[in-house]
JSON list of C-alpha atoms in Angstrom, two decimals:
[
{"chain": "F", "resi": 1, "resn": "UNK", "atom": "CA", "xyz": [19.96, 13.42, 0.56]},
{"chain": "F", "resi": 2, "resn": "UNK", "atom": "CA", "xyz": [17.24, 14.91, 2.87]},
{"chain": "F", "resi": 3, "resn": "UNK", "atom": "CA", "xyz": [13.69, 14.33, 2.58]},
{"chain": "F", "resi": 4, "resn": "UNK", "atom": "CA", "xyz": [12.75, 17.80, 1.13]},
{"chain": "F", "resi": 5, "resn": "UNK", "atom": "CA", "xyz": [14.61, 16.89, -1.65]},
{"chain": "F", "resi": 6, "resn": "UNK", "atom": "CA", "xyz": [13.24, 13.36, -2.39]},
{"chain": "F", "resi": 7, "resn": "UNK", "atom": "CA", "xyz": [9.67, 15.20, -2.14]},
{"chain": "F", "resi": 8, "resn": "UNK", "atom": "CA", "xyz": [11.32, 17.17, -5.15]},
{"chain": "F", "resi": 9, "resn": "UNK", "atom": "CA", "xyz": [12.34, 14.56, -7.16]},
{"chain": "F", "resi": 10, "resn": "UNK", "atom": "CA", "xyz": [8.75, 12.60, -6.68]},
{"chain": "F", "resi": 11, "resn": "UNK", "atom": "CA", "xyz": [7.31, 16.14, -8.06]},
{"chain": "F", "resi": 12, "resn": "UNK", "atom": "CA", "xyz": [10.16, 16.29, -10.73]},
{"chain": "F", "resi": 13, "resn": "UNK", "atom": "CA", "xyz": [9.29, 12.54, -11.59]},
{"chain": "F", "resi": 14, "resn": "UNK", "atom": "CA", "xyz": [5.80, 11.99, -11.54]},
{"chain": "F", "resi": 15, "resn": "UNK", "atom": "CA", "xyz": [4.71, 11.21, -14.64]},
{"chain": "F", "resi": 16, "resn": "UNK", "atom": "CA", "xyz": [7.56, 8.69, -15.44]},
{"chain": "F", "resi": 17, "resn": "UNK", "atom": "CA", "xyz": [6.75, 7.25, -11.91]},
{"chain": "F", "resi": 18, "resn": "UNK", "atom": "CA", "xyz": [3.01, 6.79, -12.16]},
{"chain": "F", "resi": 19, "resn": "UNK", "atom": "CA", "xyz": [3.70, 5.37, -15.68]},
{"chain": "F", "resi": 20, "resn": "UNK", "atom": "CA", "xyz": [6.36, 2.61, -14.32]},
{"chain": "F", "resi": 21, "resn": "UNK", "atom": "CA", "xyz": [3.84, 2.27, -11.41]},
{"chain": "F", "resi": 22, "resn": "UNK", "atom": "CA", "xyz": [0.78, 1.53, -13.35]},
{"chain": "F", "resi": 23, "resn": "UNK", "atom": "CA", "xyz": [2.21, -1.15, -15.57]},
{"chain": "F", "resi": 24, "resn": "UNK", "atom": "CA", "xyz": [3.10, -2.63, -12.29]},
{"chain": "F", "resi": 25, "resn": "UNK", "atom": "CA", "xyz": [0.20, -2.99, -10.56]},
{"chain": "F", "resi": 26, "resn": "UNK", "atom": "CA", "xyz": [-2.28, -2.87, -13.63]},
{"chain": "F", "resi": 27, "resn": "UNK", "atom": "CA", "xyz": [-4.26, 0.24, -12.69]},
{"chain": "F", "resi": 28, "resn": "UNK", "atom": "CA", "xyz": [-3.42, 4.32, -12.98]},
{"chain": "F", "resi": 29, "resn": "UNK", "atom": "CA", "xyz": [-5.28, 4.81, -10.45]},
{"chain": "F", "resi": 30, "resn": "UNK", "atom": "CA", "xyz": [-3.45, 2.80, -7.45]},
{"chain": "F", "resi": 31, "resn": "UNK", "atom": "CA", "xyz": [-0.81, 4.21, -9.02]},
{"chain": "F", "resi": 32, "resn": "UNK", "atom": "CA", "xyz": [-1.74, 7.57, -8.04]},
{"chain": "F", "resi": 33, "resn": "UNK", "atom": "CA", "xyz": [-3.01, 6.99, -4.47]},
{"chain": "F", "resi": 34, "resn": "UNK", "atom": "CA", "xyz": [0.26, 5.21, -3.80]},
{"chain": "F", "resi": 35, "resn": "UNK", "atom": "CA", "xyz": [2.42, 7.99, -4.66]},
{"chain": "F", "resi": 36, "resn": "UNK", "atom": "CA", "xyz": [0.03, 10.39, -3.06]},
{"chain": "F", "resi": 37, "resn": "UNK", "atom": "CA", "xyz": [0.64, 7.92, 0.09]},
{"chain": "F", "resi": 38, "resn": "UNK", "atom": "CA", "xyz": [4.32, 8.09, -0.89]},
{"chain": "F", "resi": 39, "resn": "UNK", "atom": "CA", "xyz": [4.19, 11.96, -0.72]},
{"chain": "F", "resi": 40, "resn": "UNK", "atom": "CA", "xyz": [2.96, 11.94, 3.24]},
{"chain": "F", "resi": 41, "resn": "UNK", "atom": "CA", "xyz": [5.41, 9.24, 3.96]},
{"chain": "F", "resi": 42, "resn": "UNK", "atom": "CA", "xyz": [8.47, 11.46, 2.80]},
{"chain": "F", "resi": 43, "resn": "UNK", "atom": "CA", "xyz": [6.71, 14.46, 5.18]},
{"chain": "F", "resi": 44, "resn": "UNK", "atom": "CA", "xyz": [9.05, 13.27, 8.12]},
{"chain": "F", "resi": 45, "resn": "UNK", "atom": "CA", "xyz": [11.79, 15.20, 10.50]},
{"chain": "F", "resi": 46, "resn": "UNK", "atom": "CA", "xyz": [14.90, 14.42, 9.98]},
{"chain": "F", "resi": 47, "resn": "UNK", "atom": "CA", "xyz": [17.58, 12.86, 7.41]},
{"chain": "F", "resi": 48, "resn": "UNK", "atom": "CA", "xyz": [16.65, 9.49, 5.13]},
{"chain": "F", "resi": 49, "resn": "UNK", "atom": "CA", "xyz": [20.31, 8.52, 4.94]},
{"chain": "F", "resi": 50, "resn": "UNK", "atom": "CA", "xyz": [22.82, 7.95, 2.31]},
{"chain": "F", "resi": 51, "resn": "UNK", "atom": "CA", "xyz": [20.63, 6.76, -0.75]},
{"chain": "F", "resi": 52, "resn": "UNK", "atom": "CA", "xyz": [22.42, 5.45, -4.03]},
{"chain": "F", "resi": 53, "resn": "UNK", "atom": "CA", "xyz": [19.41, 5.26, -6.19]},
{"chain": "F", "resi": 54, "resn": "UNK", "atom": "CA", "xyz": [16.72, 7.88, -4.91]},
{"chain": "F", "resi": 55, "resn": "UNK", "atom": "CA", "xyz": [14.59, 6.98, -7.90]},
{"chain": "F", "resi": 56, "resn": "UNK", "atom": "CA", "xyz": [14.74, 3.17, -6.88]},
{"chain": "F", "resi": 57, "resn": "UNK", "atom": "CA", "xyz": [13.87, 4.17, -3.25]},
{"chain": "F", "resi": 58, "resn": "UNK", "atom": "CA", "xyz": [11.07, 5.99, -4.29]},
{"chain": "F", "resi": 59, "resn": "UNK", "atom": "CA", "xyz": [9.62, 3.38, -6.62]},
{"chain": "F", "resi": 60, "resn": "UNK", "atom": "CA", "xyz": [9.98, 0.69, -3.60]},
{"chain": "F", "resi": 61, "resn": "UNK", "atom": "CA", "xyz": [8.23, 3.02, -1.21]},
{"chain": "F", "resi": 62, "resn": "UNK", "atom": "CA", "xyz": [5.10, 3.27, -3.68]},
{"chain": "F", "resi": 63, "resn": "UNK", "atom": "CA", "xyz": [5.28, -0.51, -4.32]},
{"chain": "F", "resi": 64, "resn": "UNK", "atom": "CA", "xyz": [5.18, -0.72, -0.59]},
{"chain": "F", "resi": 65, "resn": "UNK", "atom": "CA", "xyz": [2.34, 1.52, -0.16]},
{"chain": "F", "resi": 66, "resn": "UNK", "atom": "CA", "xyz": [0.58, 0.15, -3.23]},
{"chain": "F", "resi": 67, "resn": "UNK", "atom": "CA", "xyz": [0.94, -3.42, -1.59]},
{"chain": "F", "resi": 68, "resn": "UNK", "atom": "CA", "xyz": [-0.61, -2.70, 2.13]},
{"chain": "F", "resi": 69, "resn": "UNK", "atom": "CA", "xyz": [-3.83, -0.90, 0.38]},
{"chain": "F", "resi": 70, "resn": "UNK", "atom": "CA", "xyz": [-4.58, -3.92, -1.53]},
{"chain": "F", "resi": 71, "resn": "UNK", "atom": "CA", "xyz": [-3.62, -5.95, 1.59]},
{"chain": "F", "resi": 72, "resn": "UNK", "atom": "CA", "xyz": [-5.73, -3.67, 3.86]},
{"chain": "F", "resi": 73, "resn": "UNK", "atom": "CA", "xyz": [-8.64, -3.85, 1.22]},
{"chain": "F", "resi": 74, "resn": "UNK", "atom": "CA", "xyz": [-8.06, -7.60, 1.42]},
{"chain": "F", "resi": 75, "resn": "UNK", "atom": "CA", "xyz": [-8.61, -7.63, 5.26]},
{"chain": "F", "resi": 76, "resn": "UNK", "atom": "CA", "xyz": [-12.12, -4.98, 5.03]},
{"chain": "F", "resi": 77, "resn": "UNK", "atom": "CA", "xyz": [-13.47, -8.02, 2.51]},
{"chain": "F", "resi": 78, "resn": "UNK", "atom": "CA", "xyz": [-12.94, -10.63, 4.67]},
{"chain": "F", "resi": 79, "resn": "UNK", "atom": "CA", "xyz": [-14.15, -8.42, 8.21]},
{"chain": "F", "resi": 80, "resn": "UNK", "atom": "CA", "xyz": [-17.23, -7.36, 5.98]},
{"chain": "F", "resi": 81, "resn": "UNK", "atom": "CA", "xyz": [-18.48, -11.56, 6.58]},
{"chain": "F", "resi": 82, "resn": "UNK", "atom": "CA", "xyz": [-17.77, -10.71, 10.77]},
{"chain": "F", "resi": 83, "resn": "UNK", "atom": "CA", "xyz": [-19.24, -7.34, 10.36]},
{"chain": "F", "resi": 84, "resn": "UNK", "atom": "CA", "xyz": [-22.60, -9.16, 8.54]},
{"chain": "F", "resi": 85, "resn": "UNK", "atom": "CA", "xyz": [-22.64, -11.99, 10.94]},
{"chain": "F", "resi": 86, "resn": "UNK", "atom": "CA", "xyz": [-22.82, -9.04, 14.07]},
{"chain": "F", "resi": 87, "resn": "UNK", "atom": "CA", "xyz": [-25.60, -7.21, 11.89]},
{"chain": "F", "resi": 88, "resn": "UNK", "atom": "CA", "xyz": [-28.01, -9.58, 11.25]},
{"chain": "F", "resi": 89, "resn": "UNK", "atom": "CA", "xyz": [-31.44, -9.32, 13.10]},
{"chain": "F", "resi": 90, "resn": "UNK", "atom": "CA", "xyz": [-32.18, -12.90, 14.08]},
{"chain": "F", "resi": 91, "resn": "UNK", "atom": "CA", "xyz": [-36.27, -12.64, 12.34]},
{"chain": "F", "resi": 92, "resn": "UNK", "atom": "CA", "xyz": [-33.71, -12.39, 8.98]},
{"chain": "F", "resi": 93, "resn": "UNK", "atom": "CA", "xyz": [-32.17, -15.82, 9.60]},
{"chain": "F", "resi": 94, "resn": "UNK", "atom": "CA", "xyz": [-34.01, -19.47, 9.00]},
{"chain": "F", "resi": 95, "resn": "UNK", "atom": "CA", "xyz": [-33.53, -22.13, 11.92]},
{"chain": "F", "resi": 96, "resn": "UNK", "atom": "CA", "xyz": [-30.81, -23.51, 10.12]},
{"chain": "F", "resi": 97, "resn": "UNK", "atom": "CA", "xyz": [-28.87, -20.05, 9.01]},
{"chain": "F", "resi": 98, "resn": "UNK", "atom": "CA", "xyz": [-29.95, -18.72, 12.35]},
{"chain": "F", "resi": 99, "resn": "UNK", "atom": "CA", "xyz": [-27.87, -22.20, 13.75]},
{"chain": "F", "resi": 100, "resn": "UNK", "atom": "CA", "xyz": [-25.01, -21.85, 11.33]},
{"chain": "F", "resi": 101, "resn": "UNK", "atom": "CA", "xyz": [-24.32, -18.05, 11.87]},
{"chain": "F", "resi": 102, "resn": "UNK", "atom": "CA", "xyz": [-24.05, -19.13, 15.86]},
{"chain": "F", "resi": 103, "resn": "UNK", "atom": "CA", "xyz": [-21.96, -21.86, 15.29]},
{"chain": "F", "resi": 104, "resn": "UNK", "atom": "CA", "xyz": [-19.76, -19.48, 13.30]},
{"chain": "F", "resi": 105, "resn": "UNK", "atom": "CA", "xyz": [-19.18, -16.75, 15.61]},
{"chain": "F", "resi": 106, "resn": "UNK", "atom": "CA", "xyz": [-18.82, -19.38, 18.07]},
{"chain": "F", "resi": 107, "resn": "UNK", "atom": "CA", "xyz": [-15.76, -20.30, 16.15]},
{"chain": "F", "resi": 108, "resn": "UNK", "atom": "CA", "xyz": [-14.36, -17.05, 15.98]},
{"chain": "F", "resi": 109, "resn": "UNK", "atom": "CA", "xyz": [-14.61, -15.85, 19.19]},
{"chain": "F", "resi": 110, "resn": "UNK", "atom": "CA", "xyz": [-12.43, -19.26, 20.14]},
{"chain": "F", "resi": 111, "resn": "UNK", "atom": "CA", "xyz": [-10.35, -18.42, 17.39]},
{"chain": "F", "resi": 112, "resn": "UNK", "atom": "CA", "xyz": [-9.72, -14.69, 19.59]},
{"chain": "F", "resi": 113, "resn": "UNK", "atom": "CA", "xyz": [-9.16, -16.62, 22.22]},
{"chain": "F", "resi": 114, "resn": "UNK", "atom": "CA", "xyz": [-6.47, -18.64, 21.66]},
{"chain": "F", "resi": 115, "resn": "UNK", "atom": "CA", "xyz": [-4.59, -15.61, 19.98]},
{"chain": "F", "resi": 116, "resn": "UNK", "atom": "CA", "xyz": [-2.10, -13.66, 22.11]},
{"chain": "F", "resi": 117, "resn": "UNK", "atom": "CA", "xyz": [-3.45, -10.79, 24.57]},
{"chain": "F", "resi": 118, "resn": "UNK", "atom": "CA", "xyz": [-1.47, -8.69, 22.36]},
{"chain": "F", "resi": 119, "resn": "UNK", "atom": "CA", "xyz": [-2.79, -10.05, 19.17]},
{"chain": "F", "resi": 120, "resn": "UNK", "atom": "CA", "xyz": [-6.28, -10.09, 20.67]},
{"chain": "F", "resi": 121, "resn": "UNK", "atom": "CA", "xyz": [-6.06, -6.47, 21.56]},
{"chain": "F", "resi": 122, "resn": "UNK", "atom": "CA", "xyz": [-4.68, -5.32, 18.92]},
{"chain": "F", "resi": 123, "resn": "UNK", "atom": "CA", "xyz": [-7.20, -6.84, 16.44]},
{"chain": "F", "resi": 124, "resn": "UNK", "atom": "CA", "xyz": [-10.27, -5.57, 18.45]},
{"chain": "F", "resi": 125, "resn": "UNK", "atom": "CA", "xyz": [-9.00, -1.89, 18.40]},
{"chain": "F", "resi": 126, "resn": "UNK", "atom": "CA", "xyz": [-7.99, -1.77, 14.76]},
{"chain": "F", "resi": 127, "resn": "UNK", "atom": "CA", "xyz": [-11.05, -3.66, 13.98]},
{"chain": "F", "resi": 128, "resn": "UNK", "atom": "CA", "xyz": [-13.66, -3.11, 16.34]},
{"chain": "F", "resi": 129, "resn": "UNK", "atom": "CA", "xyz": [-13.37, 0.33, 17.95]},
{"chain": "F", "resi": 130, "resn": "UNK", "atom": "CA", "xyz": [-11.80, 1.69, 14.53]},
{"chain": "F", "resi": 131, "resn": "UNK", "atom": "CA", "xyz": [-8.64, 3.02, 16.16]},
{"chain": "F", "resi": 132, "resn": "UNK", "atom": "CA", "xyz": [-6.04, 3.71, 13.61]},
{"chain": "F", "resi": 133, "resn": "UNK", "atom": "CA", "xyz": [-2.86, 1.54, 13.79]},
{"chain": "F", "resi": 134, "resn": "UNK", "atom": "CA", "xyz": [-0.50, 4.65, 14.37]},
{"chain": "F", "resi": 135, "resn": "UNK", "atom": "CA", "xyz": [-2.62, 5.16, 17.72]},
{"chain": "F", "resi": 136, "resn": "UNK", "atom": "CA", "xyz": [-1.97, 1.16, 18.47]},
{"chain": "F", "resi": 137, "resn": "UNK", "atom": "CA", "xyz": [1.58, 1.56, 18.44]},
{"chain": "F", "resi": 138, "resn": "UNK", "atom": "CA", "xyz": [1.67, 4.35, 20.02]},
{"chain": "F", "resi": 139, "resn": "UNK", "atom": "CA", "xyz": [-0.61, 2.48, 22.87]},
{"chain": "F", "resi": 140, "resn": "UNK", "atom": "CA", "xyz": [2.04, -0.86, 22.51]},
{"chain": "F", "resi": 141, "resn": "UNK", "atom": "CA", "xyz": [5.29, 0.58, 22.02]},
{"chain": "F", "resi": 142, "resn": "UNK", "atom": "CA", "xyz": [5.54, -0.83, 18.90]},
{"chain": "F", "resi": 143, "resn": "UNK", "atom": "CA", "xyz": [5.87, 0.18, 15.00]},
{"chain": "F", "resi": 144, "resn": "UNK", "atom": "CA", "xyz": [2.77, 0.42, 13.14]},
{"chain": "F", "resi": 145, "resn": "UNK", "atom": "CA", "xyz": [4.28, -2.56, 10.75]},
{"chain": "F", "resi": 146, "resn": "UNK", "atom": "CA", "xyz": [4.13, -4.39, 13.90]},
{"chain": "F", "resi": 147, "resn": "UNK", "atom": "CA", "xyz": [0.62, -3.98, 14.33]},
{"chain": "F", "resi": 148, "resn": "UNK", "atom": "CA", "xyz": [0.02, -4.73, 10.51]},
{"chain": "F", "resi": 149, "resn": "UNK", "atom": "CA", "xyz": [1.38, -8.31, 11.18]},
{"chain": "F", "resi": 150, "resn": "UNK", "atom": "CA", "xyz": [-0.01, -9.04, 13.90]},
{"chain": "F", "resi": 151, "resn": "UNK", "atom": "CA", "xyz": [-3.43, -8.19, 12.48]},
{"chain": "F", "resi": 152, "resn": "UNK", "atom": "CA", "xyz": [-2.88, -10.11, 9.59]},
{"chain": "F", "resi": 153, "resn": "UNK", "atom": "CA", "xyz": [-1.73, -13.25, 12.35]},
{"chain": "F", "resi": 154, "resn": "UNK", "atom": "CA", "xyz": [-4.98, -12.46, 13.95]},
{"chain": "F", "resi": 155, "resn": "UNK", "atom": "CA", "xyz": [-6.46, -12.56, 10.56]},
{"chain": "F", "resi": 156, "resn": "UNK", "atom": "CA", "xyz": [-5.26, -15.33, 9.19]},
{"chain": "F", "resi": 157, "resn": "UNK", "atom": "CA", "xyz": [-5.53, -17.59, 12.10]},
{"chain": "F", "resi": 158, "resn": "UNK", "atom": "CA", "xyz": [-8.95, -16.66, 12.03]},
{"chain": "F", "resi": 159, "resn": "UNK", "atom": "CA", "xyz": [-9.47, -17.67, 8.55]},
{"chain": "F", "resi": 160, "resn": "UNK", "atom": "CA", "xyz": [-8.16, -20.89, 9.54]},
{"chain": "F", "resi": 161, "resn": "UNK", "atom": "CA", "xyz": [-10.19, -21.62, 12.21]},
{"chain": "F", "resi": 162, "resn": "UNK", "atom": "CA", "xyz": [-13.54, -20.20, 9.95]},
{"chain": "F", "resi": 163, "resn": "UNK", "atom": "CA", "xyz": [-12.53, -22.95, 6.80]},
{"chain": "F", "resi": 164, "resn": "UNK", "atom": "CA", "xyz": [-11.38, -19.49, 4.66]},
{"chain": "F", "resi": 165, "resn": "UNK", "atom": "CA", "xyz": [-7.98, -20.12, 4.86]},
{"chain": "F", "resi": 166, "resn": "UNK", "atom": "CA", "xyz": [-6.05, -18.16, 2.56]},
{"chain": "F", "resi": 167, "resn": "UNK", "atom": "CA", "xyz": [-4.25, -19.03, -0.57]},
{"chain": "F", "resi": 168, "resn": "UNK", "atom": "CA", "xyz": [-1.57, -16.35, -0.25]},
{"chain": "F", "resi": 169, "resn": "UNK", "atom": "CA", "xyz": [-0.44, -17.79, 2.70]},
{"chain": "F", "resi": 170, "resn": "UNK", "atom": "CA", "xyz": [-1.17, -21.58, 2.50]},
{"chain": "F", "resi": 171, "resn": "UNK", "atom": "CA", "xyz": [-0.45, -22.56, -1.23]},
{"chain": "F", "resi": 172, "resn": "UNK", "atom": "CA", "xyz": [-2.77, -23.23, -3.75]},
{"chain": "F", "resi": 173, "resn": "UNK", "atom": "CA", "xyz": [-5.44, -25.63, -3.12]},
{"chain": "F", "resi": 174, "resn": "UNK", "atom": "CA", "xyz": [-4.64, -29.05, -3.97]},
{"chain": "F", "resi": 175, "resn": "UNK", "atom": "CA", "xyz": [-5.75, -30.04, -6.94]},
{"chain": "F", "resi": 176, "resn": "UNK", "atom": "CA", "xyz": [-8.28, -32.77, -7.94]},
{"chain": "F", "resi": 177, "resn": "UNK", "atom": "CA", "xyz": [-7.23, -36.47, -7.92]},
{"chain": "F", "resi": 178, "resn": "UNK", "atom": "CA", "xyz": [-7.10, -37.81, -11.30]},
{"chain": "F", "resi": 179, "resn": "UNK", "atom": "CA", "xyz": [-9.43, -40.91, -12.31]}
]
């Protein structure tokens, strides 16, 4: 099978993919951007391999892509605190929010610090200077999926350190104590 013709069978199967998709994940229109995603993923030089079920394959790949958008949107929520903490004027802030906002970007600049170089690096130019994670690799040596998990270590350790830590990740919080 060669990649020209798995783009052929996503055209051929579009509909019945997008269907199967959206009752997935709950919303046509995911469904949509992740097999437009899908589409640009296929667009590669040379062969896939031996594939026994193409339609499987190219369900999983959309399930894939469907699955790092909502993690990436995930992520932007959580930076958009770190990204209101930097943009604050400080005549905005009371004493004590003016206190509190230090204290917390105190605590997550010691949370950078005791991540990796690599982690820390990698974090600031995906989320800092905006540099896409292909051009991060590229700069590392490593895959992009590389740089995905190590954002979402730099992420989550983050989280930690801020008191958002993440119920994905660490369980459910534990539940109230019965009296």
């Amino acid at each position: 099978m060669s990649w020209d013709s798995l783009r052929a069978l996503l055209v051929d199967r579009y509909e019945e993919l997008k269907r199967r998709l959206a009752r997935r994940l709950g919303s046509s229109d995911l469904a949509s951007e992740a097999l437009q995603e899908t589409w640009l993923r296929l667009q590669r030089p040379g062969e896939p391999g031996v594939l026994n079920r193409p339609d499987a394959y190219l369900f999983r790949v959309a399930l894939n892509v469907a699955a790092d958008r909502r993690d990436a949107e995930r992520r932007r929520l959580a930076l958009s605190e770190v990204e209101m903490l930097r943009h604050l004027d400080d005549d905005e802030l009371d004493p004590e929010r003016f206190t509190e906002s230090r204290s917390e970007i105190a605590t997550l600049a010691r949370a950078l610090d005791e991540l990796s170089p690599r982690c820390r690096a990698i974090f600031i130019a995906a989320r800092l200077d905006e540099i896409p994670h292909k051009a991060i690799a590229a700069r590392y040596g490593i895959s992009t999926r590389m740089v995905e998990r190590e954002l979402k270590r730099a992420l989550e350790h983050c989280s930690e350190r801020l008191g958002r830590i993440s119920p994905s990740r660490f369980g459910s919080p534990p539940s109230e104590p019965s009296t």
